[in-house]
Coordinates of C-alpha atoms in Angstrom, one line a residue:
M1 CA 9.4 3.1 -26.4
T2 CA 6.7 1.6 -28.7
V3 CA 3.1 0.9 -27.6
T4 CA 3.7 -2.8 -27.8
K5 CA 6.4 -2.6 -25.2
L6 CA 4.1 -0.5 -22.9
L7 CA 1.5 -3.1 -23.2
I8 CA 3.8 -5.7 -21.6
P9 CA 4.0 -4.1 -18.0
F10 CA 0.3 -3.0 -18.3
C11 CA -1.0 -6.4 -19.2
L12 CA 1.3 -8.3 -16.8
S13 CA 0.1 -6.3 -13.8
L14 CA -3.5 -6.5 -14.9
V15 CA -3.5 -10.2 -15.4
L16 CA -1.5 -11.0 -12.2
T17 CA -3.9 -8.7 -10.1
V18 CA -7.0 -10.2 -11.7
V19 CA -5.7 -13.8 -11.0
F20 CA -4.4 -13.2 -7.4
L21 CA -7.1 -11.0 -6.0
P22 CA -9.9 -13.6 -6.0
L23 CA -7.6 -15.9 -4.1
F24 CA -6.8 -13.3 -1.6
I25 CA -10.6 -12.4 -1.1
S26 CA -11.4 -16.1 -0.7
Y27 CA -8.5 -16.5 2.0
A28 CA -9.8 -13.4 3.9
H29 CA -13.4 -14.6 3.9
K30 CA -12.1 -18.0 5.1
K31 CA -10.1 -16.4 8.0
K32 CA -13.0 -13.9 8.6
Q33 CA -10.6 -11.0 8.2
G34 CA -12.8 -8.0 7.3
Q35 CA -12.7 -4.2 7.5
M36 CA -14.0 -2.6 10.8
I37 CA -16.2 0.5 9.9
R38 CA -15.6 3.8 11.9
E39 CA -18.6 4.5 14.3
E40 CA -18.4 8.2 13.3
G41 CA -18.7 7.4 9.7
P42 CA -22.0 7.5 7.6
K43 CA -24.4 4.8 9.2
W44 CA -25.0 3.1 5.9
H45 CA -21.4 2.1 5.6
E46 CA -22.1 -0.2 8.5
K47 CA -23.1 -2.9 5.9
K48 CA -19.6 -2.8 4.6
S49 CA -18.3 -4.2 7.8
G50 CA -16.6 -7.5 7.2
T51 CA -15.5 -6.7 3.6
P52 CA -12.0 -8.0 3.1
T53 CA -9.3 -5.3 3.3
M54 CA -5.6 -5.1 2.6
G55 CA -6.1 -5.5 -1.1
G56 CA -3.0 -3.3 -1.5
F57 CA -1.0 -6.4 -0.4
V58 CA -1.8 -7.9 -3.9
F59 CA -1.3 -5.0 -6.1
N60 CA 1.8 -3.7 -4.4
F61 CA 3.7 -6.9 -4.9
V62 CA 2.3 -7.2 -8.5
I63 CA 3.7 -3.6 -9.2
L64 CA 7.0 -4.6 -7.5
F65 CA 7.3 -7.8 -9.6
T66 CA 6.3 -6.2 -12.8
S67 CA 8.4 -2.9 -12.4
I68 CA 11.5 -5.0 -11.7
V69 CA 11.0 -7.9 -14.3
V70 CA 10.1 -5.6 -17.3
P71 CA 13.0 -3.2 -16.8
I72 CA 15.4 -6.1 -16.7
I73 CA 14.0 -7.5 -19.9
F74 CA 14.3 -4.1 -21.5
H75 CA 17.8 -3.4 -19.8
N76 CA 16.2 -0.4 -18.1
L77 CA 16.6 -1.4 -14.3
N78 CA 18.3 1.5 -12.4
P79 CA 18.3 3.2 -9.1
Q80 CA 15.3 5.6 -10.1
I81 CA 12.9 2.7 -10.4
L82 CA 14.4 0.9 -7.4
I83 CA 13.7 3.9 -5.2
L84 CA 10.3 4.0 -6.5
D85 CA 9.7 0.3 -5.5
F86 CA 11.4 1.0 -2.2
I87 CA 8.9 3.8 -1.3
L88 CA 5.9 1.6 -2.6
I89 CA 6.9 -1.2 -0.4
L90 CA 8.1 0.8 2.7
Y91 CA 4.9 2.8 2.8
G92 CA 3.0 -0.3 2.0
F93 CA 4.5 -2.1 4.9
L94 CA 3.5 0.8 7.3
G95 CA 0.0 0.4 6.0
F96 CA 0.2 -3.4 6.5
W97 CA 1.2 -2.9 10.1
D98 CA -1.5 -0.5 10.5
D99 CA -4.2 -2.7 8.9
S100 CA -2.9 -5.7 10.9
I101 CA -3.4 -4.1 14.1
K102 CA -6.9 -3.2 13.2
L103 CA -7.7 -6.7 12.0
W104 CA -6.2 -8.5 15.0
K105 CA -7.6 -6.2 17.6
K106 CA -11.0 -5.8 15.8
Q107 CA -10.8 -2.0 16.0
N108 CA -10.4 0.8 13.6
E109 CA -7.5 2.4 15.1
G110 CA -4.0 1.1 14.1
L111 CA -0.5 2.5 14.3
K112 CA 0.1 5.5 16.6
P113 CA 0.5 8.6 14.4
W114 CA 4.1 9.2 15.5
Q115 CA 4.9 5.6 14.3
K116 CA 3.5 6.0 11.0
L117 CA 5.2 9.5 10.6
A118 CA 8.6 8.1 11.6
G119 CA 8.5 5.4 8.9
Q120 CA 7.4 7.9 6.3
I121 CA 10.2 10.2 7.1
V122 CA 12.8 7.3 7.1
G123 CA 11.4 6.6 3.5
G124 CA 12.0 10.2 2.6
I125 CA 15.5 10.3 3.8
V126 CA 16.5 7.1 1.8
F127 CA 14.7 8.6 -1.3
L128 CA 16.8 11.7 -0.9
F129 CA 20.1 9.8 -0.8
V130 CA 19.2 8.0 -3.9
Y131 CA 18.0 11.3 -5.6
R132 CA 21.3 12.9 -4.7
F133 CA 23.4 9.9 -5.8
E134 CA 21.9 10.1 -9.2
G135 CA 23.1 13.6 -9.5
F136 CA 19.7 15.5 -9.5
P137 CA 19.8 19.1 -8.1
F138 CA 17.9 20.2 -5.1
S139 CA 15.5 22.3 -7.0
I140 CA 11.9 22.3 -8.2
S141 CA 10.4 23.5 -11.4
F142 CA 8.0 26.5 -11.0
F143 CA 6.3 28.0 -14.1
G144 CA 9.3 27.1 -16.3
H145 CA 11.8 28.4 -13.7
E146 CA 14.2 26.3 -11.6
L147 CA 14.0 27.3 -8.0
H148 CA 17.1 26.0 -6.2
L149 CA 16.2 25.3 -2.6
G150 CA 19.3 23.8 -1.1
F151 CA 18.7 22.4 2.3
I152 CA 15.1 23.4 2.1
F153 CA 14.5 20.9 -0.6
I154 CA 15.2 18.1 2.0
L155 CA 12.4 19.3 4.0
F156 CA 10.2 19.7 1.0
V157 CA 10.7 16.1 -0.2
I158 CA 10.0 14.7 3.3
F159 CA 6.8 16.9 3.6
W160 CA 5.7 15.9 0.0
L161 CA 6.1 12.2 0.5
V162 CA 4.4 12.3 4.0
G163 CA 1.8 14.8 2.9
F164 CA 0.5 13.0 -0.3
S165 CA 0.7 9.5 1.2
N166 CA -1.7 10.7 4.0
A167 CA -3.7 12.6 1.4
V168 CA -4.4 9.5 -0.6
N169 CA -5.2 7.6 2.6
L170 CA -7.7 10.2 3.6
T171 CA -9.5 10.0 0.2
D172 CA -9.9 6.2 0.5
G173 CA -13.4 6.3 2.1
I174 CA -15.8 5.2 -0.7
D175 CA -15.7 2.3 -3.2
G176 CA -13.3 2.8 -6.2
L177 CA -12.5 6.5 -5.6
V178 CA -8.7 6.2 -4.8
A179 CA -8.2 3.3 -7.4
G180 CA -9.7 5.5 -10.2
Q181 CA -8.1 8.7 -9.2
S182 CA -4.8 7.1 -8.9
I183 CA -5.1 5.6 -12.5
I184 CA -5.6 9.2 -13.8
A185 CA -2.8 10.7 -11.8
F186 CA -0.2 7.9 -12.7
G187 CA -1.4 8.1 -16.3
A188 CA -0.6 11.8 -16.4
Y189 CA 2.9 11.1 -15.2
A190 CA 3.3 8.3 -17.5
V191 CA 2.8 10.8 -20.3
I192 CA 5.2 13.3 -18.8
A193 CA 8.0 10.6 -18.1
G194 CA 7.5 9.3 -21.8
A195 CA 7.9 12.8 -23.1
Q196 CA 11.1 13.1 -21.1
H197 CA 12.4 9.7 -22.2
Q198 CA 12.4 8.6 -18.7
Y199 CA 11.3 5.1 -19.6
D200 CA 12.1 3.6 -16.3
I201 CA 9.6 5.9 -14.6
L202 CA 7.2 5.3 -17.5
I203 CA 7.3 1.6 -17.0
F204 CA 6.6 2.0 -13.2
C205 CA 3.6 4.2 -13.9
I206 CA 2.2 1.8 -16.4
S207 CA 2.8 -1.1 -14.0
V208 CA 0.7 0.8 -11.4
I209 CA -2.0 1.5 -13.9
G210 CA -2.4 -2.1 -14.9
A211 CA -2.5 -3.3 -11.3
L212 CA -5.2 -0.7 -10.4
V213 CA -7.3 -1.3 -13.4
G214 CA -7.4 -5.0 -12.3
F215 CA -8.0 -3.9 -8.7
L216 CA -10.9 -1.7 -9.7
F217 CA -12.8 -4.7 -11.0
F218 CA -13.2 -5.9 -7.5
N219 CA -13.1 -2.5 -5.7
H220 CA -15.8 -0.6 -7.5
K221 CA -19.2 -0.4 -5.8
P222 CA -20.2 -2.7 -4.2
A223 CA -16.7 -3.4 -3.3
K224 CA -15.6 -7.0 -2.9
I225 CA -12.3 -5.8 -1.2
F226 CA -10.8 -2.5 0.1
M227 CA -7.2 -1.6 -0.6
G228 CA -6.6 -0.6 3.1
D229 CA -3.8 1.7 4.3
M230 CA -1.4 -0.8 2.8
G231 CA -2.6 0.4 -0.7
S232 CA -3.4 4.0 -0.1
L233 CA -0.2 4.9 1.7
A234 CA 1.8 3.2 -0.8
L235 CA 0.2 4.8 -3.8
G236 CA 0.4 8.2 -2.3
G237 CA 4.1 7.9 -1.4
A238 CA 5.0 6.5 -4.9
L239 CA 2.9 9.2 -6.6
A240 CA 4.8 12.0 -4.7
A241 CA 8.2 10.3 -5.5
V242 CA 7.2 10.0 -9.2
S243 CA 6.3 13.8 -9.3
I244 CA 9.7 14.7 -7.9
L245 CA 11.7 12.3 -10.2
V246 CA 10.1 13.8 -13.3
H247 CA 11.1 17.3 -11.9
H248 CA 7.5 18.7 -11.8
A249 CA 6.6 18.0 -8.1
L250 CA 4.4 21.0 -7.8
S251 CA 2.2 19.7 -10.7
L252 CA 0.8 17.2 -8.3
L253 CA -1.2 19.9 -6.6
I254 CA -3.2 19.9 -9.8
I255 CA -2.9 16.4 -11.2
G256 CA -3.7 15.2 -7.7
I257 CA -6.4 18.0 -7.1
I258 CA -8.9 15.5 -5.6
F259 CA -6.3 14.4 -2.9
V260 CA -5.6 18.0 -2.2
I261 CA -9.3 19.0 -1.9
E262 CA -10.1 15.9 0.3
T263 CA -7.2 16.8 2.6
A264 CA -8.1 20.6 2.7
S265 CA -11.6 19.6 3.6
V266 CA -10.3 17.9 6.8
I267 CA -8.1 20.7 7.7
L268 CA -10.8 23.2 7.3
Q269 CA -13.4 21.1 9.2
V270 CA -11.0 20.6 12.1
T271 CA -9.9 24.2 12.3
S272 CA -13.4 25.6 12.0
F273 CA -14.7 23.3 14.8
R274 CA -11.9 24.1 17.1
L275 CA -12.1 27.8 16.6
T276 CA -15.9 28.4 16.3
G277 CA -17.5 25.1 17.3
K278 CA -19.1 25.0 14.1
R279 CA -18.6 22.5 11.0
I280 CA -18.2 23.7 7.5
F281 CA -19.2 20.4 6.0
K282 CA -21.7 17.8 7.0
M283 CA -18.8 15.3 7.3
S284 CA -15.3 15.2 6.2
P285 CA -13.3 14.2 4.1
I286 CA -15.4 16.0 1.5
H287 CA -16.8 12.7 -0.2
H288 CA -18.7 12.0 3.0
H289 CA -20.2 15.5 2.8
F290 CA -21.6 14.7 -0.7
E291 CA -22.8 11.3 0.6
M292 CA -24.7 13.2 3.3
C293 CA -26.2 15.4 0.6
G294 CA -27.7 12.3 -1.1
W295 CA -25.1 11.5 -3.6
N296 CA -24.5 7.8 -4.2
E297 CA -20.9 6.5 -4.3
W298 CA -21.1 6.0 -8.1
K299 CA -22.1 9.6 -8.6
I300 CA -19.2 10.8 -6.3
D301 CA -16.7 8.6 -8.1
I302 CA -17.7 9.7 -11.6
V303 CA -17.7 13.4 -10.7
F304 CA -14.5 13.4 -8.8
W305 CA -12.8 11.4 -11.6
I306 CA -13.9 13.8 -14.2
V307 CA -12.5 16.8 -12.2
G308 CA -9.4 14.9 -11.7
L309 CA -9.1 13.9 -15.4
I310 CA -9.6 17.5 -16.5
A311 CA -7.0 18.8 -14.1
A312 CA -4.6 16.1 -15.1
I313 CA -5.0 16.8 -18.9
G314 CA -4.6 20.4 -18.3
S315 CA -1.4 19.9 -16.3
V316 CA 0.2 17.7 -18.9
I317 CA -0.6 20.2 -21.7
V318 CA 0.9 23.0 -19.8
I319 CA 4.0 20.9 -18.8
L320 CA 4.5 19.6 -22.3

């Protein structure tokens, strides 16, 4: 696929996001629909209260539109890209439901954990049906070897989708962090998909990147809008699905190293406090720890993005 053809989904997603986000932000201000900030969060985040959220509503549908229209034009529309769209929208809907409860009830707690988990599992099951229908084996690549997992692969896929959708959601705590890191991660998988001639997945990744670049214009510090759970859950689920479809699922542990570290920091913090009554970090997820240490949000973003970029480049080199 030529660079010119790749510019079409990128530019389409970018332009549509940049055009519709200001309208969405204006609507949210008019309706006074803004983010409720956690009481247990950093005190200086209180000034962000009232900032429009659910920006994922815009970029999710831009990605959906672009990743369907462009493959139709290129005669590339197939079940693989449709299942990616399905995961994006289903997980986005769960986030929309969650965000809506928070906005309508003016609180920071939305869906019950079991409700969110049930929806994520349903998405994983549907993904597995399509994956099997396409004739892909129930195996994962591990250091150049194919590990055939059989039934365990079903549990692995569900765990992967649920785990990384929640991991990205946990990372979404400061302006721009998730948008920037997701651009890096989807960029890495775009390169891998292109090398494998999986142009459907490549188009999807490029569509995501274009939409997130447009979103980052409005989401960097000081953010004019947050992506909300509708954005972070959708991106995490789609990222996990892409890693499986390019048959390098475990590479996401490195390509998505920032998401892994953020999640690990929460697990370690909770475990340590319950077992010893002591906290390892000043606050978790770990980006809040660095805030408490005096780092501003831009510094955290840049350092985390650099770490993520180095990890992504290293992974791509090893895989290719």
